[in-house]
Short mmCIF file of C-alpha atoms in Angstrom, two decimals:
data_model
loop_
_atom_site.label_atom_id
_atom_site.label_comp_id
_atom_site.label_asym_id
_atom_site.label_seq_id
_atom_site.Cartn_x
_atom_site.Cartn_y
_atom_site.Cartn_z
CA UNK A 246 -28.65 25.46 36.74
CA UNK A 247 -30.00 21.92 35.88
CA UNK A 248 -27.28 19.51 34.10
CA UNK A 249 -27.32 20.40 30.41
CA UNK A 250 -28.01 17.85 27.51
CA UNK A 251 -24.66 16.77 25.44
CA UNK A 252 -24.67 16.02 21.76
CA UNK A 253 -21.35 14.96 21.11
CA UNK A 254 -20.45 14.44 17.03
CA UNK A 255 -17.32 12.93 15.70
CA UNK A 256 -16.99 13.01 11.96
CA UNK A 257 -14.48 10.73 10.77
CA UNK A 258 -11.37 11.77 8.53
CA UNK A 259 -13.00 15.43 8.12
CA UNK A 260 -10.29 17.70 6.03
CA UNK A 261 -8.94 21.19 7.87
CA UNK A 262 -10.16 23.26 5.19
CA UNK A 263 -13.47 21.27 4.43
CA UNK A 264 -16.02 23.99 6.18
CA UNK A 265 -18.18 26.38 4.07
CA UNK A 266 -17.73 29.24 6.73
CA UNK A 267 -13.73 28.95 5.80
CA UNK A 268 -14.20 30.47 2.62
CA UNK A 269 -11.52 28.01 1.13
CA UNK A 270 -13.98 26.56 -1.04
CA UNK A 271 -16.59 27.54 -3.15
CA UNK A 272 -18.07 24.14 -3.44
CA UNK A 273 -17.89 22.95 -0.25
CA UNK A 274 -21.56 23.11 1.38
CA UNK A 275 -21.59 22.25 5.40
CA UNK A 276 -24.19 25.06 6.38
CA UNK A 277 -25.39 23.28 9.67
CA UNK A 278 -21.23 23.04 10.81
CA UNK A 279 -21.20 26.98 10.00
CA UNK A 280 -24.53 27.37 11.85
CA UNK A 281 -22.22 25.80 15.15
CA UNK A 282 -19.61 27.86 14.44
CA UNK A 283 -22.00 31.34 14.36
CA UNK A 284 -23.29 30.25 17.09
CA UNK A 285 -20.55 29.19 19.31
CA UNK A 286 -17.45 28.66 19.98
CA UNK A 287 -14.64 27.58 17.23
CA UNK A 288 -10.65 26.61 18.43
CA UNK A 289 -8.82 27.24 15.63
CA UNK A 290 -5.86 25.35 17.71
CA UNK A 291 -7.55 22.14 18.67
CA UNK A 292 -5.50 18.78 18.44
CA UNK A 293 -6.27 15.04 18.60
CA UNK A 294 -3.88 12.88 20.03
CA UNK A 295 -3.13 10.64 17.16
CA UNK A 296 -2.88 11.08 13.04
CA UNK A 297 -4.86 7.85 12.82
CA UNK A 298 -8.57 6.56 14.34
CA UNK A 299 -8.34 3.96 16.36
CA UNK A 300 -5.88 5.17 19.31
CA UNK A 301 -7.16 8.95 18.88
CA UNK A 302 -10.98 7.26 19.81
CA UNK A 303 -9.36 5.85 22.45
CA UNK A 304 -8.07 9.07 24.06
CA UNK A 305 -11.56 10.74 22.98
CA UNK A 306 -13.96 8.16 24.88
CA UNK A 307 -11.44 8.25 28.26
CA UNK A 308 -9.46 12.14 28.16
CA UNK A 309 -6.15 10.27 28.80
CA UNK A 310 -3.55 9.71 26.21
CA UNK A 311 -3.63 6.39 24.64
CA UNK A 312 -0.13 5.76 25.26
CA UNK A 313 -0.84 4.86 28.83
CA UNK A 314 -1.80 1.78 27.63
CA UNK A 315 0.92 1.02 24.95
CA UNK A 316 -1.26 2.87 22.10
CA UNK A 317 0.69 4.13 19.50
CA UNK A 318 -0.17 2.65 15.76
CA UNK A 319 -2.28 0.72 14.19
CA UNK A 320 -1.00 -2.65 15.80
CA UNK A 321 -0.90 -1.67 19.41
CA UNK A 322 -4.24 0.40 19.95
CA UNK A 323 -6.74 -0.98 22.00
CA UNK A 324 -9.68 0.41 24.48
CA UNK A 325 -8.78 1.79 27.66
CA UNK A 326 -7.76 -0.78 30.45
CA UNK A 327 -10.71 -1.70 32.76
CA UNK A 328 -9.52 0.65 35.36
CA UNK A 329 -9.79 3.98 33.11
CA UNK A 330 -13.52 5.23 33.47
CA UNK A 331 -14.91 6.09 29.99
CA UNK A 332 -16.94 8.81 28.94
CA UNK A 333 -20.39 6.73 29.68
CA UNK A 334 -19.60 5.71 32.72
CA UNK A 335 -18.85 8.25 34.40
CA UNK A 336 -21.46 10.51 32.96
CA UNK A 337 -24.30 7.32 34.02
CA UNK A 338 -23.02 7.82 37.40
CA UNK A 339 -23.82 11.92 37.39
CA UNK A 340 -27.49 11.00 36.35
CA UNK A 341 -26.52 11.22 32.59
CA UNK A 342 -29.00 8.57 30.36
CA UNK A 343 -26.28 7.63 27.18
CA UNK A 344 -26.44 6.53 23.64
CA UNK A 345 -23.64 5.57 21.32
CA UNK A 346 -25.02 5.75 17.69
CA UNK A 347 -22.28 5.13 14.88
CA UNK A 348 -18.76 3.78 14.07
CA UNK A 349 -16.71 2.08 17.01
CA UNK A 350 -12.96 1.66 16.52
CA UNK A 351 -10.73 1.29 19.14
CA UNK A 352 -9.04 -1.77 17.42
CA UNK A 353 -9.92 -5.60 16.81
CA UNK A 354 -12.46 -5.28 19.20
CA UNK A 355 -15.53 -8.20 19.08
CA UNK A 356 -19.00 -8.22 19.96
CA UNK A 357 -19.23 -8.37 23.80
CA UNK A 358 -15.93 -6.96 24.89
CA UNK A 359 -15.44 -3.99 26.93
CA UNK A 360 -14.78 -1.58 23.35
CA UNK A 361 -18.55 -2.04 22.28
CA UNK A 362 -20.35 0.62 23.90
CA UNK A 363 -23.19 -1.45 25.11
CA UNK A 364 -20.10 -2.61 27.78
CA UNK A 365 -19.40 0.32 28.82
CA UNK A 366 -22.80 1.49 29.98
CA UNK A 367 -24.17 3.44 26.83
CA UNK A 368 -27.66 2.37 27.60
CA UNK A 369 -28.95 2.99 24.15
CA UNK A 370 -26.94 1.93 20.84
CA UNK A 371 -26.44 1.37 17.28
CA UNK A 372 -22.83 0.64 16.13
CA UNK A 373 -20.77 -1.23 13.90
CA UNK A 374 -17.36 -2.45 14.81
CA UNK A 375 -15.25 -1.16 12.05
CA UNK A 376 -12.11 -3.05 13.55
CA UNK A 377 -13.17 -6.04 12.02
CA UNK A 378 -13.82 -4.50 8.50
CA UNK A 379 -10.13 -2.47 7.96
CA UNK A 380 -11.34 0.40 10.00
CA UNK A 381 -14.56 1.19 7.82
CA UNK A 382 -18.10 0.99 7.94
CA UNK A 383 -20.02 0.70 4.30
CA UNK A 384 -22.39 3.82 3.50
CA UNK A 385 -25.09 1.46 2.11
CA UNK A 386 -25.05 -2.16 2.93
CA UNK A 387 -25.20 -4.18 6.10
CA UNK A 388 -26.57 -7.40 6.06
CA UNK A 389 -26.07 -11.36 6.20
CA UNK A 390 -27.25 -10.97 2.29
CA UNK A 391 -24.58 -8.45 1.54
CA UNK A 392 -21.66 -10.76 3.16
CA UNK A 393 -22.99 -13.64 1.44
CA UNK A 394 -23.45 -11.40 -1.96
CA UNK A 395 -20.07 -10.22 -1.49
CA UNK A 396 -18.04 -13.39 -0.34
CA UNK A 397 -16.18 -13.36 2.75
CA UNK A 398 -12.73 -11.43 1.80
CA UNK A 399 -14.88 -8.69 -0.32
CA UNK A 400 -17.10 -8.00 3.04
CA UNK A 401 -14.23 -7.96 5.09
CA UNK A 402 -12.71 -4.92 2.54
CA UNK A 403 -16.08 -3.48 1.85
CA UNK A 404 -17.17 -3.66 5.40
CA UNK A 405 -20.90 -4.79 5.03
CA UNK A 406 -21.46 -7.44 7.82
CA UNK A 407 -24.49 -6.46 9.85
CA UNK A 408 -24.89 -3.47 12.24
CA UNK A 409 -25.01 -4.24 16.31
CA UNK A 410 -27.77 -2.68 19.22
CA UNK A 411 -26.29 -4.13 22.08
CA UNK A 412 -25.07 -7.48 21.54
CA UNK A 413 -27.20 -8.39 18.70
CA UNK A 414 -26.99 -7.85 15.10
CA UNK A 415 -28.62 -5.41 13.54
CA UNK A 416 -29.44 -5.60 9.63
CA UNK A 417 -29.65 -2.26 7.55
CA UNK A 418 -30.00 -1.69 3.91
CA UNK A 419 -29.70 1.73 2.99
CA UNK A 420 -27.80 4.82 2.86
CA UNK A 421 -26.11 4.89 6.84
CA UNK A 422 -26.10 8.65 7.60
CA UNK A 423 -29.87 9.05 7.73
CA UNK A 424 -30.26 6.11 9.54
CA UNK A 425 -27.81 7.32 12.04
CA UNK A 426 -29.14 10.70 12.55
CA UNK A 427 -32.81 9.02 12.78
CA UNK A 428 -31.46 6.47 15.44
CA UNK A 429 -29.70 9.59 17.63
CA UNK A 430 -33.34 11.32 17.22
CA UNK A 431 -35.30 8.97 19.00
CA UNK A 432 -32.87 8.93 21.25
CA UNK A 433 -33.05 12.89 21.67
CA UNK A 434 -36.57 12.64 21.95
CA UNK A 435 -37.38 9.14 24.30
CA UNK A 436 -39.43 10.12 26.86
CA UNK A 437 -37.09 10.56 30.07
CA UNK A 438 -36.49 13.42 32.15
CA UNK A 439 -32.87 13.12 32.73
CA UNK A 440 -30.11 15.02 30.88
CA UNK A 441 -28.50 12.82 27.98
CA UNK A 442 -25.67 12.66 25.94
CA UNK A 443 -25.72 11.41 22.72
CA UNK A 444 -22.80 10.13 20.74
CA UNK A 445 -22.83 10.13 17.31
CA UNK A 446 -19.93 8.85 15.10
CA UNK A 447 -20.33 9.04 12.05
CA UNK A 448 -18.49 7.12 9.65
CA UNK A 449 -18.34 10.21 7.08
CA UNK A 450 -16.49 11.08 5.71
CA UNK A 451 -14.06 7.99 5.44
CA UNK A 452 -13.29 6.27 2.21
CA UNK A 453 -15.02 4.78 -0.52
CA UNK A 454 -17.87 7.94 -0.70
CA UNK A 455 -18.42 6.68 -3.99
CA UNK A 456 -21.43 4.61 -1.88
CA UNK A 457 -24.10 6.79 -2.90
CA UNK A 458 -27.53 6.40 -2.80
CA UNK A 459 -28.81 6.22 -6.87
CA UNK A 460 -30.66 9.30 -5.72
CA UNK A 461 -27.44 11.61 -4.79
CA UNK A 462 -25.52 9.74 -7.71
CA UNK A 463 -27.95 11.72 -10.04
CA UNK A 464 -28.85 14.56 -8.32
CA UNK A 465 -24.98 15.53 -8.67
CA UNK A 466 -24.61 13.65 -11.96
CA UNK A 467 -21.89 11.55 -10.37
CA UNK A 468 -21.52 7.84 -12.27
CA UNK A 469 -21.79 4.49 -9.89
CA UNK A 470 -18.69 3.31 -8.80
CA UNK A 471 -18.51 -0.33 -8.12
CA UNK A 472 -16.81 -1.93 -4.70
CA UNK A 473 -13.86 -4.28 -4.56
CA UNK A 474 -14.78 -7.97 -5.48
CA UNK A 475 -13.05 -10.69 -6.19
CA UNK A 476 -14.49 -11.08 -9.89
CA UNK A 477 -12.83 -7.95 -11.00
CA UNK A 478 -10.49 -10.22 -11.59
CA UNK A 479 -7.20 -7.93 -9.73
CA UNK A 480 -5.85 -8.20 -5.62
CA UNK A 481 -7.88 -5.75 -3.23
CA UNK A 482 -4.36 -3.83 -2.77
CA UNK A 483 -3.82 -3.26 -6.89
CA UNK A 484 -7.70 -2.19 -6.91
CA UNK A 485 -7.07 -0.13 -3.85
CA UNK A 486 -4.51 2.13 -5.42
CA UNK A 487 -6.80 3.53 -8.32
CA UNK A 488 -9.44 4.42 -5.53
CA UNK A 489 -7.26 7.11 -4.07
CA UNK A 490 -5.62 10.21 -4.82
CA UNK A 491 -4.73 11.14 -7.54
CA UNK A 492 -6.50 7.94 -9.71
CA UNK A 493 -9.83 7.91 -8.56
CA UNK A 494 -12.31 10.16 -11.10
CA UNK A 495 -14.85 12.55 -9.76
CA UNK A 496 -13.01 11.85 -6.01
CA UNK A 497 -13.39 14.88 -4.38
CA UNK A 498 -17.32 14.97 -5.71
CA UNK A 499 -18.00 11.86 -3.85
CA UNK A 500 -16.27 12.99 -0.92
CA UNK A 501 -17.51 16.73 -0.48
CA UNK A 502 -21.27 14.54 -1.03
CA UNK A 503 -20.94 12.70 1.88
CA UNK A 504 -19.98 16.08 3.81
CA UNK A 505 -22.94 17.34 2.47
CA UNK A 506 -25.18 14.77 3.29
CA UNK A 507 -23.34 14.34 7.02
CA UNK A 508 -23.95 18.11 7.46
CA UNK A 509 -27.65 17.75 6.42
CA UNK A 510 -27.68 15.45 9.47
CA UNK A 511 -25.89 17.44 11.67
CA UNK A 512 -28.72 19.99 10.70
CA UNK A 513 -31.78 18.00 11.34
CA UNK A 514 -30.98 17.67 14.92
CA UNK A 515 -30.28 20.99 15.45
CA UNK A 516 -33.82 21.78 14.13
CA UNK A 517 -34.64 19.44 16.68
CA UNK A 518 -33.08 21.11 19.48
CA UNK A 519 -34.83 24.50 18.75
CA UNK A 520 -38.49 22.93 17.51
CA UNK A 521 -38.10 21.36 21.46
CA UNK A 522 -37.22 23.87 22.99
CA UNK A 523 -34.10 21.81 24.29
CA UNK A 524 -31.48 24.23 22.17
CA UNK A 525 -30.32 26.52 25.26
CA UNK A 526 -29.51 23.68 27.98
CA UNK A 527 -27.59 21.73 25.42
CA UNK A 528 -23.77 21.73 24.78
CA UNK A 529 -23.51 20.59 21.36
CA UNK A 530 -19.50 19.49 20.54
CA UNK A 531 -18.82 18.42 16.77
CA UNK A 532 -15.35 17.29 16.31
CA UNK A 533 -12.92 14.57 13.54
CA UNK A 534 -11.28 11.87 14.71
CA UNK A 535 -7.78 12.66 12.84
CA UNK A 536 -6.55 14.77 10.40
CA UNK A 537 -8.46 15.03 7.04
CA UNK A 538 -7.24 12.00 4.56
CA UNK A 539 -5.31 14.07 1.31
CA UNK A 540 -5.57 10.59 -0.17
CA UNK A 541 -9.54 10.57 0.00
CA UNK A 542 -9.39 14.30 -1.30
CA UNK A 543 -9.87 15.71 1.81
CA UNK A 544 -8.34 19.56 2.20
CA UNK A 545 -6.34 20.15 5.32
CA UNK A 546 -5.35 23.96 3.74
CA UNK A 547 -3.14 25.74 5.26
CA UNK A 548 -1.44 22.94 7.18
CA UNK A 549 0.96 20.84 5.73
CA UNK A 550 0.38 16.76 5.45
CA UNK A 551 -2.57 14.44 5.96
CA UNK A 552 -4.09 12.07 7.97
CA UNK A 553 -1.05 9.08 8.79
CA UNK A 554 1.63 11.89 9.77
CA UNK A 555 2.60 14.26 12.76
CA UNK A 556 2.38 17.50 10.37
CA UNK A 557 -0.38 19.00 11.38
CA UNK A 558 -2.60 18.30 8.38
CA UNK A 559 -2.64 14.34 10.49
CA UNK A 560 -3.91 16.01 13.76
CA UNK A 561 -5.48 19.38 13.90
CA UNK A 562 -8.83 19.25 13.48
CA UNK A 563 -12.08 21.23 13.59
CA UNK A 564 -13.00 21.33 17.30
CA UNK A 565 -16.91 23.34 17.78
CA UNK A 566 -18.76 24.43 20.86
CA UNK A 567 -22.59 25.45 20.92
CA UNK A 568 -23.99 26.07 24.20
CA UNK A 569 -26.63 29.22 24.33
CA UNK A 570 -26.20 31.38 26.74
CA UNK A 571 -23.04 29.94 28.27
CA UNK A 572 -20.88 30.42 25.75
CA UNK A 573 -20.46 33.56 23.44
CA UNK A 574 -21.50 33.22 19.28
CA UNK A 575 -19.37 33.77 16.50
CA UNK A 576 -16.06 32.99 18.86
CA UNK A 577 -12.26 31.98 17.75
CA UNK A 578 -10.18 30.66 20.36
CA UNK A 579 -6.46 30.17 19.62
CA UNK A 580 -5.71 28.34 23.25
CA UNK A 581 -4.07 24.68 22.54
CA UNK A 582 -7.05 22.68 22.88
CA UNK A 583 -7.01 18.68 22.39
CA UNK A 584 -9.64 16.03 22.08
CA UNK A 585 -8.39 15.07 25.82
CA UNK A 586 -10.38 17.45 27.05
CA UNK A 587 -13.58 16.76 25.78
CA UNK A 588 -13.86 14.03 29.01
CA UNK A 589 -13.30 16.84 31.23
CA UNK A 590 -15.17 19.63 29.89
CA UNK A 591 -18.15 17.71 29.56
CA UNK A 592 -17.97 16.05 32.82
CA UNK A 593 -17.37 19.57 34.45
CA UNK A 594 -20.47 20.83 32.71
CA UNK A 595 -22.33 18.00 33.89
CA UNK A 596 -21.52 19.07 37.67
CA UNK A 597 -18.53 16.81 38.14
CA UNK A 598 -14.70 16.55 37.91
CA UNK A 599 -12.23 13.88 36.04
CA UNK A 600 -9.08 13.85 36.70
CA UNK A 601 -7.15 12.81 33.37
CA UNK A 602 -4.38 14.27 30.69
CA UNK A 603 -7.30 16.70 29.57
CA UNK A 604 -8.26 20.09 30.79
CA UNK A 605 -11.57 21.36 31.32
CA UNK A 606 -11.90 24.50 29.05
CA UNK A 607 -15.38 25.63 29.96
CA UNK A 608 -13.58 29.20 30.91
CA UNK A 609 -11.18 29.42 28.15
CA UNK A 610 -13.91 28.69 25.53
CA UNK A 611 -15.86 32.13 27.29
CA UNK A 612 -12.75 33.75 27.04
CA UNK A 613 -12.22 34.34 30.62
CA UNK A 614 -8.39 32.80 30.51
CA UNK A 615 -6.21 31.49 27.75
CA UNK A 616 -4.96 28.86 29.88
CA UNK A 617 -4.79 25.72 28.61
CA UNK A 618 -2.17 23.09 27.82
CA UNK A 619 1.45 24.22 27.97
CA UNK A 620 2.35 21.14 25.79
CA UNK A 621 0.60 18.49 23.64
CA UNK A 622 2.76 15.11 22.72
CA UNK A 623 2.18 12.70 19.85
CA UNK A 624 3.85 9.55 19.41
CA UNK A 625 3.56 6.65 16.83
CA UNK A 626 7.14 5.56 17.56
CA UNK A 627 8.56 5.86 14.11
CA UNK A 628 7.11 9.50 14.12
CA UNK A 629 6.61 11.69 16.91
CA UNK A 630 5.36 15.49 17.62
CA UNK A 631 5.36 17.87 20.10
CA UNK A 632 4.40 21.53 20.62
CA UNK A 633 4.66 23.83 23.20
CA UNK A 634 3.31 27.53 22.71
CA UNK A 635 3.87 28.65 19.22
CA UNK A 636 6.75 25.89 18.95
CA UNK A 637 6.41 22.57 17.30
CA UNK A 638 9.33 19.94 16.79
CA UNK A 639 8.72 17.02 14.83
CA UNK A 640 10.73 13.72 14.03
CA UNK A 641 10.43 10.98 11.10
CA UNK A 642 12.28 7.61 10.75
CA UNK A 643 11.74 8.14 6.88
CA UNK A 644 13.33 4.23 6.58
CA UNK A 645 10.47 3.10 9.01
CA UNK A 646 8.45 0.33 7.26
CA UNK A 647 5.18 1.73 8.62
CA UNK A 648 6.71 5.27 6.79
CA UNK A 649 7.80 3.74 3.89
CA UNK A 650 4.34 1.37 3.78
CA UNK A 651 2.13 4.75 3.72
CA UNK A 652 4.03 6.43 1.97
CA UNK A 653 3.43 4.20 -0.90
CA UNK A 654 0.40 2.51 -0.13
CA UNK A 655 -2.18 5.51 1.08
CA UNK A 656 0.75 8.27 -0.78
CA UNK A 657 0.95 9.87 2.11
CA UNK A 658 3.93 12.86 1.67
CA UNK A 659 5.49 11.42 4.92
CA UNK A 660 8.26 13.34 7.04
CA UNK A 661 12.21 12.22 7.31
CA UNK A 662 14.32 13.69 10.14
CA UNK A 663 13.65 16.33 12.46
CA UNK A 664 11.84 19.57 11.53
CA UNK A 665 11.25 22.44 14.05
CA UNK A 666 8.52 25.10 13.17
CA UNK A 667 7.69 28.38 14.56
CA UNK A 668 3.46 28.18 14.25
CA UNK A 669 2.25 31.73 14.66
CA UNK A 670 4.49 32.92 11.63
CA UNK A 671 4.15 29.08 9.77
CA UNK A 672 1.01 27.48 10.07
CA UNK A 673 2.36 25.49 6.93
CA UNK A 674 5.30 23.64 8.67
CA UNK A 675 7.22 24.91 5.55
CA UNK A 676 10.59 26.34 7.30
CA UNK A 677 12.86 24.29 9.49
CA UNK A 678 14.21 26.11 12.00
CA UNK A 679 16.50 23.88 13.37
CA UNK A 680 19.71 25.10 12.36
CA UNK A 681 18.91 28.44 13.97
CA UNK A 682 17.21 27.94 17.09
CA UNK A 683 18.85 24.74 18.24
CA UNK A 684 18.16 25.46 21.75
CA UNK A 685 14.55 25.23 21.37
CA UNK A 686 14.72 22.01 19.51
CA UNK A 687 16.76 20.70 22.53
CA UNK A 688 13.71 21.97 25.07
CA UNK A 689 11.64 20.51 22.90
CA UNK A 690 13.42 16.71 23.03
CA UNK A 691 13.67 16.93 26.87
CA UNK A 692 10.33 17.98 27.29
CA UNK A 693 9.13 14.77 25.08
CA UNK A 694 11.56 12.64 26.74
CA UNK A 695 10.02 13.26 30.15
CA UNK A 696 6.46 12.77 28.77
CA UNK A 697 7.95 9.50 27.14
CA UNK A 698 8.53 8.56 30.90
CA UNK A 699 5.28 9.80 32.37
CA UNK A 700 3.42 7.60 29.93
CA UNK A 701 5.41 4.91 30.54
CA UNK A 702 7.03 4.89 27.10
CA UNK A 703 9.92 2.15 27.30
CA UNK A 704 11.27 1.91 23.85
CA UNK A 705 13.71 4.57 23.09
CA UNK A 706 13.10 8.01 21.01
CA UNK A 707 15.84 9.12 18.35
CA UNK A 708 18.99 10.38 19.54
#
């Protein structure tokens, strides 16, 4: 069987309960995400390693866990070391052409380090570095006008500064979704006979969806919303709080419109797969980089919390597998899945093995064995998570200043002490059992202390 095609979507921030097929919502409208799901494979179980972007892309692009490399918050993550193969490279050296189309965040990354994915052989690209711009990408502007039209602080929060192919800048006015899905086309479509895989990270649906084309403003009868800039005449951070939950009006419209329109996307190139006849020897993968954001009206029903926290409304996540022919329609798997294993998986379909912290799930996803991961770890150092089978034990420093900071910055309902939860009977994290099956929660610390060590974890966990 010849190599297949990957097309490998990350979403960004994408709520739990945010899919049409879920039947959660009447008004939320992702028909090309339920058209994956009908026609493939959906784990209902699937993890990332990390409640926040930056170190969970990390783990994504190399299937190891981030804390290998000291990757734990905000102020620590950084692209795999030199001597972890990524995604591209490794897939270049199986015969694999490779284009990188959408947000890159992996930390404070600049143009021309190893982070961009130009540097680590994506041959084809179109990116912006949102570690320069507070971890965003702007839905309409991105330009040397905008950054001039905005003033240098106001671009840096509003994230307009130009786009990047390769090493140079790339200008683009205009609504960034289409342009994204038009870039990953021609990509899809160059004229070259090798397999390909095409990433596409989108930076929907992140905050600030208020940036609307006038068109979808309209069509939804949704008023303008203007950015942050200095002639508002208040600080970024006092603007910043009326933007979220619960202050921001018509919020969750702007939101579930940029699903929309990211779906609509997502849609287009599956047309494109069928009108080419390239649908059956293509894995298609669509997956979020953390937990849905509550405070950007994201939905992470039934799970408790949001992106920011170890609950697993921070990091379970919509995880979808479309392969025709090779892997059954309409599918559920409960096996514990994680974003490590996309590396793996994808390599293995490819012909090839990695050897990482991920598992290669091409036979659990047919259903031939629920093996999988015994154990998944999270660790942020003031919070930490892990679960093994149905059991989950969590801890909090609730006096942490990164928990106290999002708790009142992003209002993020943020965890204090430990909490043990049985899964299968409380998907909602609602019932500490700690006080009644202490032995478990005692498994459950040694088995995260030894992981600690494995991943060469100095600092100490919490008594």
């Amino acid at each position: 069987m010849p190599s297949p095609n990957i097309l490998l979507i990350v979403s960004d921030d994408h709520g739990y309960a945010d899919r049409s097929a879920l039947g959660i919502h009447s008004d939320v409208r992702t028909p090309a995400l339920d058209r994956l799901a009908a026609g493939g494979v959906s784990c209902t179980d699937a993890y990332v390693t990390a409640p926040i972007c930056s170190p969970s892309r990390a783990a994504i692009i190399s299937g190891r866990y981030q804390q290998r490399w000291g990757g734990q918050w905000f102020d620590s993550a950084r692209f795999p070391p030199d001597d972890v193969p990524t995604m591209a490279e490794v897939l270049r050296d199986q015969g694999y052409r490779t284009g990188y189309f959408g947000k890159v965040h992996y930390g404070k990354e600049s143009v021309g380090d190893r982070a961009c994915p130009p540097r680590h052989r994506f041959e084809t690209t179109f990116y912006g570095l949102a570690g320069q711009s507070m971890g965003r990408l702007n839905y309409l502007h991105h330009s040397d006008r905008a950054v001039e039209e905005y003033g240098a602080e106001a671009a840096h929060y509003m994230a307009v500064q130009p786009m990047l192919s390769g090493d140079e800048p790339v200008e683009h006015e205009g609504f960034l979704s289409p342009e994204l899905g038009r870039r990953a086309t021609e990509f899809i479509q160059a004229d070259d006979d090798r397999p390909y895989i095409c990433m596409l990270a989108f930076n929907a649906v992140h905050n600030f969806c208020w940036q609307l084309p006038d068109e979808e403003l309209a069509k939804r009868d949704l008023p303008a919303y203007r950015d942050w800039k200095p002639d508002l005449g208040r600080p970024y951070t006092e603007w910043y709080d009326d933007v979220i939950v619960p202050n921001l009006p018509h919020g969750r419209d702007y939101y579930l419109a940029q699903l929309e329109l990211m779906d609509a996307e997502i849609g287009k190139l599956l047309d494109l797969l069928d009108e080419t006849g390239q649908a059956d020897n293509t894995l298609v993968v669509y997956t979020t980089d953390n937990g849905g954001s509550t405070c950007n009206f994201a939905d992470n029903t039934p799970l408790r919390g949001t992106k920011y926290t170890v609950w697993d409304g921070g990091i379970r996540v919509p995880m979808l597998w479309r392969w025709p022919g090779q892997l059954p329609a309409g599918r559920e798997s409960g096996v514990l899945a994680s974003t490590l294993d996309l590396m793996p998986t994808l390599v293995g379909v490819a012909g090839g093995e990695y050897a990482g912290d991920g598992l290669d799930l091409l036979r659990a996803l047919r259903g031939e064995t629920d093996a999988a991961h015994s154990a998944l770890h999270w660790d942020l150092g003031f919070e930490w998570a892990v679960r093994a089978g149905d059991w989950k034990l969590s801890w909090f420093d609730g006096e942490d200043p990164h928990t106290i900071e999002q708790r009142e910055y992003e209002h993020a309902p943020m965890g204090d002490g430990w909490f043990l939860a049985e899964l299968s009977t409380d998907i909602g994290e609602q019932h500490n059992r700690l006080a009644d099956k202490p032995e478990i929660a005692d498994q459950l610390k040694t088995l995260h202390a030894n992981w600690r060590t494995e991943v060469g974890l100095d600092q100490p966990g919490p008594a």
